Amino acid sequence: NRYTTEYTVFSGKILSGRFRFERSGFYDGSISTFSATPLWRPSANLSTAPGFAWNRITRNNGTFDTRELNWVLNYAFNQRWMTRSTMVLNSQDHNVLLNFRLRYLYKPGSDLYIVYTESRAYAEAAARTGFGLVNRAVIAKLTYSLDF
């Protein structure tokens, strides 16, 4: 069984967001989740959305909590050039994920994406790696629409 309660503020406002509580089964136990994601849109080109999720997982062999903090920042230079940056801090695997995406729309339905992503360890995981780099990549993707 899954029970969900959610409240969403209309996203057309300068300040909006979503609050959610959910409880459901999880393997041999249950999971309770609370999340909050406010959205601030100070202009037509800029929006930012910090978010927080808390999970309590109960199983036959014990109970533990996880937390995830994330932050999204979107900026559109114009109708063709857009960016999106994301940061995620995860308490379960002690990772910080950073992601930056640049999108160029060179014709309708055709895009060029350039993505930089990096993952780093912290806390107990950092003791093993020295806040070391877990993963880093630069990725490019080109899509082209064949109009017939």
PDB file of C-alpha atoms in Angstrom:
ATOM      1  CA  ASN A   1       0.000   0.000   0.000  1.00  0.00           C
ATOM      2  CA  ARG A   2       1.122   3.520  -0.789  1.00  0.00           C
ATOM      3  CA  TYR A   3      -0.175   6.682   0.861  1.00  0.00           C
ATOM      4  CA  THR A   4       0.769  10.106  -0.512  1.00  0.00           C
ATOM      5  CA  THR A   5      -0.099  13.645   0.506  1.00  0.00           C
ATOM      6  CA  GLU A   6       1.140  16.453  -1.690  1.00  0.00           C
ATOM      7  CA  TYR A   7       0.694  20.187  -1.811  1.00  0.00           C
ATOM      8  CA  THR A   8       1.821  22.094  -4.905  1.00  0.00           C
ATOM      9  CA  VAL A   9       1.825  25.866  -5.274  1.00  0.00           C
ATOM     10  CA  PHE A  10       1.023  27.131  -8.785  1.00  0.00           C
ATOM     11  CA  SER A  11       4.331  27.309 -10.700  1.00  0.00           C
ATOM     12  CA  GLY A  12       3.322  30.472 -12.583  1.00  0.00           C
ATOM     13  CA  LYS A  13       4.121  32.551  -9.486  1.00  0.00           C
ATOM     14  CA  ILE A  14       7.521  34.029  -8.638  1.00  0.00           C
ATOM     15  CA  LEU A  15       7.679  31.773  -5.565  1.00  0.00           C
ATOM     16  CA  SER A  16       6.116  28.341  -5.722  1.00  0.00           C
ATOM     17  CA  GLY A  17       6.997  24.768  -4.859  1.00  0.00           C
ATOM     18  CA  ARG A  18       5.917  21.353  -3.728  1.00  0.00           C
ATOM     19  CA  PHE A  19       5.692  19.617  -0.371  1.00  0.00           C
ATOM     20  CA  ARG A  20       5.138  15.879  -0.212  1.00  0.00           C
ATOM     21  CA  PHE A  21       4.775  13.122   2.364  1.00  0.00           C
ATOM     22  CA  GLU A  22       4.648   9.487   1.297  1.00  0.00           C
ATOM     23  CA  ARG A  23       4.518   6.170   3.117  1.00  0.00           C
ATOM     24  CA  SER A  24       4.733   2.791   1.433  1.00  0.00           C
ATOM     25  CA  GLY A  25       6.111  -0.706   1.663  1.00  0.00           C
ATOM     26  CA  PHE A  26       9.833  -1.253   1.184  1.00  0.00           C
ATOM     27  CA  TYR A  27      11.027  -4.852   0.742  1.00  0.00           C
ATOM     28  CA  ASP A  28      10.346  -6.458   4.162  1.00  0.00           C
ATOM     29  CA  GLY A  29       9.483  -3.139   5.849  1.00  0.00           C
ATOM     30  CA  SER A  30       8.326   0.394   5.122  1.00  0.00           C
ATOM     31  CA  ILE A  31       9.604   3.772   3.958  1.00  0.00           C
ATOM     32  CA  SER A  32       8.385   7.217   4.974  1.00  0.00           C
ATOM     33  CA  THR A  33       9.495  10.166   2.848  1.00  0.00           C
ATOM     34  CA  PHE A  34       9.134  13.895   3.326  1.00  0.00           C
ATOM     35  CA  SER A  35      10.319  16.237   0.591  1.00  0.00           C
ATOM     36  CA  ALA A  36      10.181  19.973   0.044  1.00  0.00           C
ATOM     37  CA  THR A  37      11.111  21.723  -3.189  1.00  0.00           C
ATOM     38  CA  PRO A  38      10.576  25.470  -3.260  1.00  0.00           C
ATOM     39  CA  LEU A  39      10.948  27.171  -6.653  1.00  0.00           C
ATOM     40  CA  TRP A  40      11.991  30.786  -7.063  1.00  0.00           C
ATOM     41  CA  ARG A  41      11.667  32.377 -10.493  1.00  0.00           C
ATOM     42  CA  PRO A  42      12.894  35.997 -10.181  1.00  0.00           C
ATOM     43  CA  SER A  43      12.801  36.558 -13.951  1.00  0.00           C
ATOM     44  CA  ALA A  44      11.690  34.844 -17.141  1.00  0.00           C
ATOM     45  CA  ASN A  45      15.285  33.690 -17.720  1.00  0.00           C
ATOM     46  CA  LEU A  46      16.305  32.576 -14.224  1.00  0.00           C
ATOM     47  CA  SER A  47      14.914  29.986 -11.833  1.00  0.00           C
ATOM     48  CA  THR A  48      16.342  28.143  -8.856  1.00  0.00           C
ATOM     49  CA  ALA A  49      14.954  25.241  -6.861  1.00  0.00           C
ATOM     50  CA  PRO A  50      16.635  23.990  -3.690  1.00  0.00           C
ATOM     51  CA  GLY A  51      15.213  20.721  -2.463  1.00  0.00           C
ATOM     52  CA  PHE A  52      15.401  18.431   0.532  1.00  0.00           C
ATOM     53  CA  ALA A  53      14.250  14.833   0.936  1.00  0.00           C
ATOM     54  CA  TRP A  54      14.257  12.842   4.177  1.00  0.00           C
ATOM     55  CA  ASN A  55      13.583   9.108   4.232  1.00  0.00           C
ATOM     56  CA  ARG A  56      13.074   6.804   7.204  1.00  0.00           C
ATOM     57  CA  ILE A  57      13.442   3.178   6.202  1.00  0.00           C
ATOM     58  CA  THR A  58      12.309   0.453   8.586  1.00  0.00           C
ATOM     59  CA  ARG A  59      13.119  -3.166   7.880  1.00  0.00           C
ATOM     60  CA  ASN A  60      13.140  -6.343   9.958  1.00  0.00           C
ATOM     61  CA  ASN A  61      16.804  -5.825  10.860  1.00  0.00           C
ATOM     62  CA  GLY A  62      16.577  -2.140  11.852  1.00  0.00           C
ATOM     63  CA  THR A  63      15.734   1.456  11.000  1.00  0.00           C
ATOM     64  CA  PHE A  64      17.848   4.108   9.312  1.00  0.00           C
ATOM     65  CA  ASP A  65      17.437   7.583   7.838  1.00  0.00           C
ATOM     66  CA  THR A  66      18.736   9.071   4.597  1.00  0.00           C
ATOM     67  CA  ARG A  67      18.828  12.685   3.550  1.00  0.00           C
ATOM     68  CA  GLU A  68      19.314  14.279   0.151  1.00  0.00           C
ATOM     69  CA  LEU A  69      19.909  17.947  -0.476  1.00  0.00           C
ATOM     70  CA  ASN A  70      19.758  19.184  -4.051  1.00  0.00           C
ATOM     71  CA  TRP A  71      19.887  22.507  -5.817  1.00  0.00           C
ATOM     72  CA  VAL A  72      18.955  23.290  -9.419  1.00  0.00           C
ATOM     73  CA  LEU A  73      19.755  26.565 -11.169  1.00  0.00           C
ATOM     74  CA  ASN A  74      18.392  27.273 -14.672  1.00  0.00           C
ATOM     75  CA  TYR A  75      19.330  30.223 -16.818  1.00  0.00           C
ATOM     76  CA  ALA A  76      18.293  30.964 -20.406  1.00  0.00           C
ATOM     77  CA  PHE A  77      20.497  33.483 -22.191  1.00  0.00           C
ATOM     78  CA  ASN A  78      17.934  33.572 -24.999  1.00  0.00           C
ATOM     79  CA  GLN A  79      15.665  31.143 -26.883  1.00  0.00           C
ATOM     80  CA  ARG A  80      18.664  29.202 -28.256  1.00  0.00           C
ATOM     81  CA  TRP A  81      21.197  29.098 -25.379  1.00  0.00           C
ATOM     82  CA  MET A  82      20.170  27.577 -22.029  1.00  0.00           C
ATOM     83  CA  THR A  83      22.016  26.249 -18.978  1.00  0.00           C
ATOM     84  CA  ARG A  84      21.140  24.002 -16.073  1.00  0.00           C
ATOM     85  CA  SER A  85      23.343  23.384 -13.029  1.00  0.00           C
ATOM     86  CA  THR A  86      22.610  20.759 -10.399  1.00  0.00           C
ATOM     87  CA  MET A  87      24.201  19.877  -7.077  1.00  0.00           C
ATOM     88  CA  VAL A  88      23.128  16.795  -5.086  1.00  0.00           C
ATOM     89  CA  LEU A  89      24.392  15.879  -1.621  1.00  0.00           C
ATOM     90  CA  ASN A  90      23.445  12.336  -0.602  1.00  0.00           C
ATOM     91  CA  SER A  91      23.840  11.050   2.965  1.00  0.00           C
ATOM     92  CA  GLN A  92      23.431   7.380   2.033  1.00  0.00           C
ATOM     93  CA  ASP A  93      26.528   6.981  -0.141  1.00  0.00           C
ATOM     94  CA  HIS A  94      28.303  10.164   1.080  1.00  0.00           C
ATOM     95  CA  ASN A  95      28.567  11.659  -2.385  1.00  0.00           C
ATOM     96  CA  VAL A  96      28.371  15.162  -3.810  1.00  0.00           C
ATOM     97  CA  LEU A  97      27.323  15.297  -7.450  1.00  0.00           C
ATOM     98  CA  LEU A  98      27.845  18.427  -9.545  1.00  0.00           C
ATOM     99  CA  ASN A  99      26.400  18.718 -13.015  1.00  0.00           C
ATOM    100  CA  PHE A 100      26.461  21.572 -15.543  1.00  0.00           C
ATOM    101  CA  ARG A 101      24.599  21.388 -18.865  1.00  0.00           C
ATOM    102  CA  LEU A 102      24.776  23.838 -21.752  1.00  0.00           C
ATOM    103  CA  ARG A 103      22.103  23.460 -24.425  1.00  0.00           C
ATOM    104  CA  TYR A 104      22.195  25.090 -27.834  1.00  0.00           C
ATOM    105  CA  LEU A 105      19.063  24.832 -29.970  1.00  0.00           C
ATOM    106  CA  TYR A 106      20.453  25.388 -33.479  1.00  0.00           C
ATOM    107  CA  LYS A 107      17.171  24.618 -35.243  1.00  0.00           C
ATOM    108  CA  PRO A 108      13.747  23.459 -33.998  1.00  0.00           C
ATOM    109  CA  GLY A 109      13.999  19.843 -32.881  1.00  0.00           C
ATOM    110  CA  SER A 110      17.815  19.802 -33.131  1.00  0.00           C
ATOM    111  CA  ASP A 111      20.101  20.395 -30.154  1.00  0.00           C
ATOM    112  CA  LEU A 112      23.699  20.382 -29.035  1.00  0.00           C
ATOM    113  CA  TYR A 113      24.275  19.478 -25.377  1.00  0.00           C
ATOM    114  CA  ILE A 114      27.573  19.821 -23.561  1.00  0.00           C
ATOM    115  CA  VAL A 115      27.544  18.326 -20.054  1.00  0.00           C
ATOM    116  CA  TYR A 116      30.186  18.445 -17.336  1.00  0.00           C
ATOM    117  CA  THR A 117      29.613  16.131 -14.378  1.00  0.00           C
ATOM    118  CA  GLU A 118      31.690  15.434 -11.308  1.00  0.00           C
ATOM    119  CA  SER A 119      31.124  13.240  -8.259  1.00  0.00           C
ATOM    120  CA  ARG A 120      33.127  13.486  -5.032  1.00  0.00           C
ATOM    121  CA  ALA A 121      33.085  11.549  -1.771  1.00  0.00           C
ATOM    122  CA  TYR A 122      32.717  13.127   1.685  1.00  0.00           C
ATOM    123  CA  ALA A 123      32.463  12.024   5.360  1.00  0.00           C
ATOM    124  CA  GLU A 124      33.386   8.348   5.901  1.00  0.00           C
ATOM    125  CA  ALA A 125      33.825   7.843   2.166  1.00  0.00           C
ATOM    126  CA  ALA A 126      36.265  10.769   2.103  1.00  0.00           C
ATOM    127  CA  ALA A 127      38.438   9.043   4.710  1.00  0.00           C
ATOM    128  CA  ARG A 128      39.029   6.339   2.116  1.00  0.00           C
ATOM    129  CA  THR A 129      39.507   8.724  -0.818  1.00  0.00           C
ATOM    130  CA  GLY A 130      40.527  12.034   0.820  1.00  0.00           C
ATOM    131  CA  PHE A 131      37.441  13.890  -0.508  1.00  0.00           C
ATOM    132  CA  GLY A 132      38.621  12.354  -3.674  1.00  0.00           C
ATOM    133  CA  LEU A 133      37.217  12.378  -7.069  1.00  0.00           C
ATOM    134  CA  VAL A 134      34.835   9.485  -7.698  1.00  0.00           C
ATOM    135  CA  ASN A 135      33.863  10.335 -11.260  1.00  0.00           C
ATOM    136  CA  ARG A 136      34.331  13.160 -13.772  1.00  0.00           C
ATOM    137  CA  ALA A 137      33.159  13.409 -17.365  1.00  0.00           C
ATOM    138  CA  VAL A 138      32.560  15.849 -20.199  1.00  0.00           C
ATOM    139  CA  ILE A 139      29.896  14.639 -22.601  1.00  0.00           C
ATOM    140  CA  ALA A 140      28.627  16.088 -25.862  1.00  0.00           C
ATOM    141  CA  LYS A 141      25.391  15.080 -27.551  1.00  0.00           C
ATOM    142  CA  LEU A 142      24.144  16.269 -30.916  1.00  0.00           C
ATOM    143  CA  THR A 143      20.616  15.678 -32.126  1.00  0.00           C
ATOM    144  CA  TYR A 144      19.419  16.466 -35.622  1.00  0.00           C
ATOM    145  CA  SER A 145      15.831  16.407 -36.772  1.00  0.00           C
ATOM    146  CA  LEU A 146      15.224  15.028 -40.244  1.00  0.00           C
ATOM    147  CA  ASP A 147      12.285  17.002 -41.566  1.00  0.00           C
ATOM    148  CA  PHE A 148      10.478  15.308 -44.429  1.00  0.00           C
TER     149      PHE A 148
END
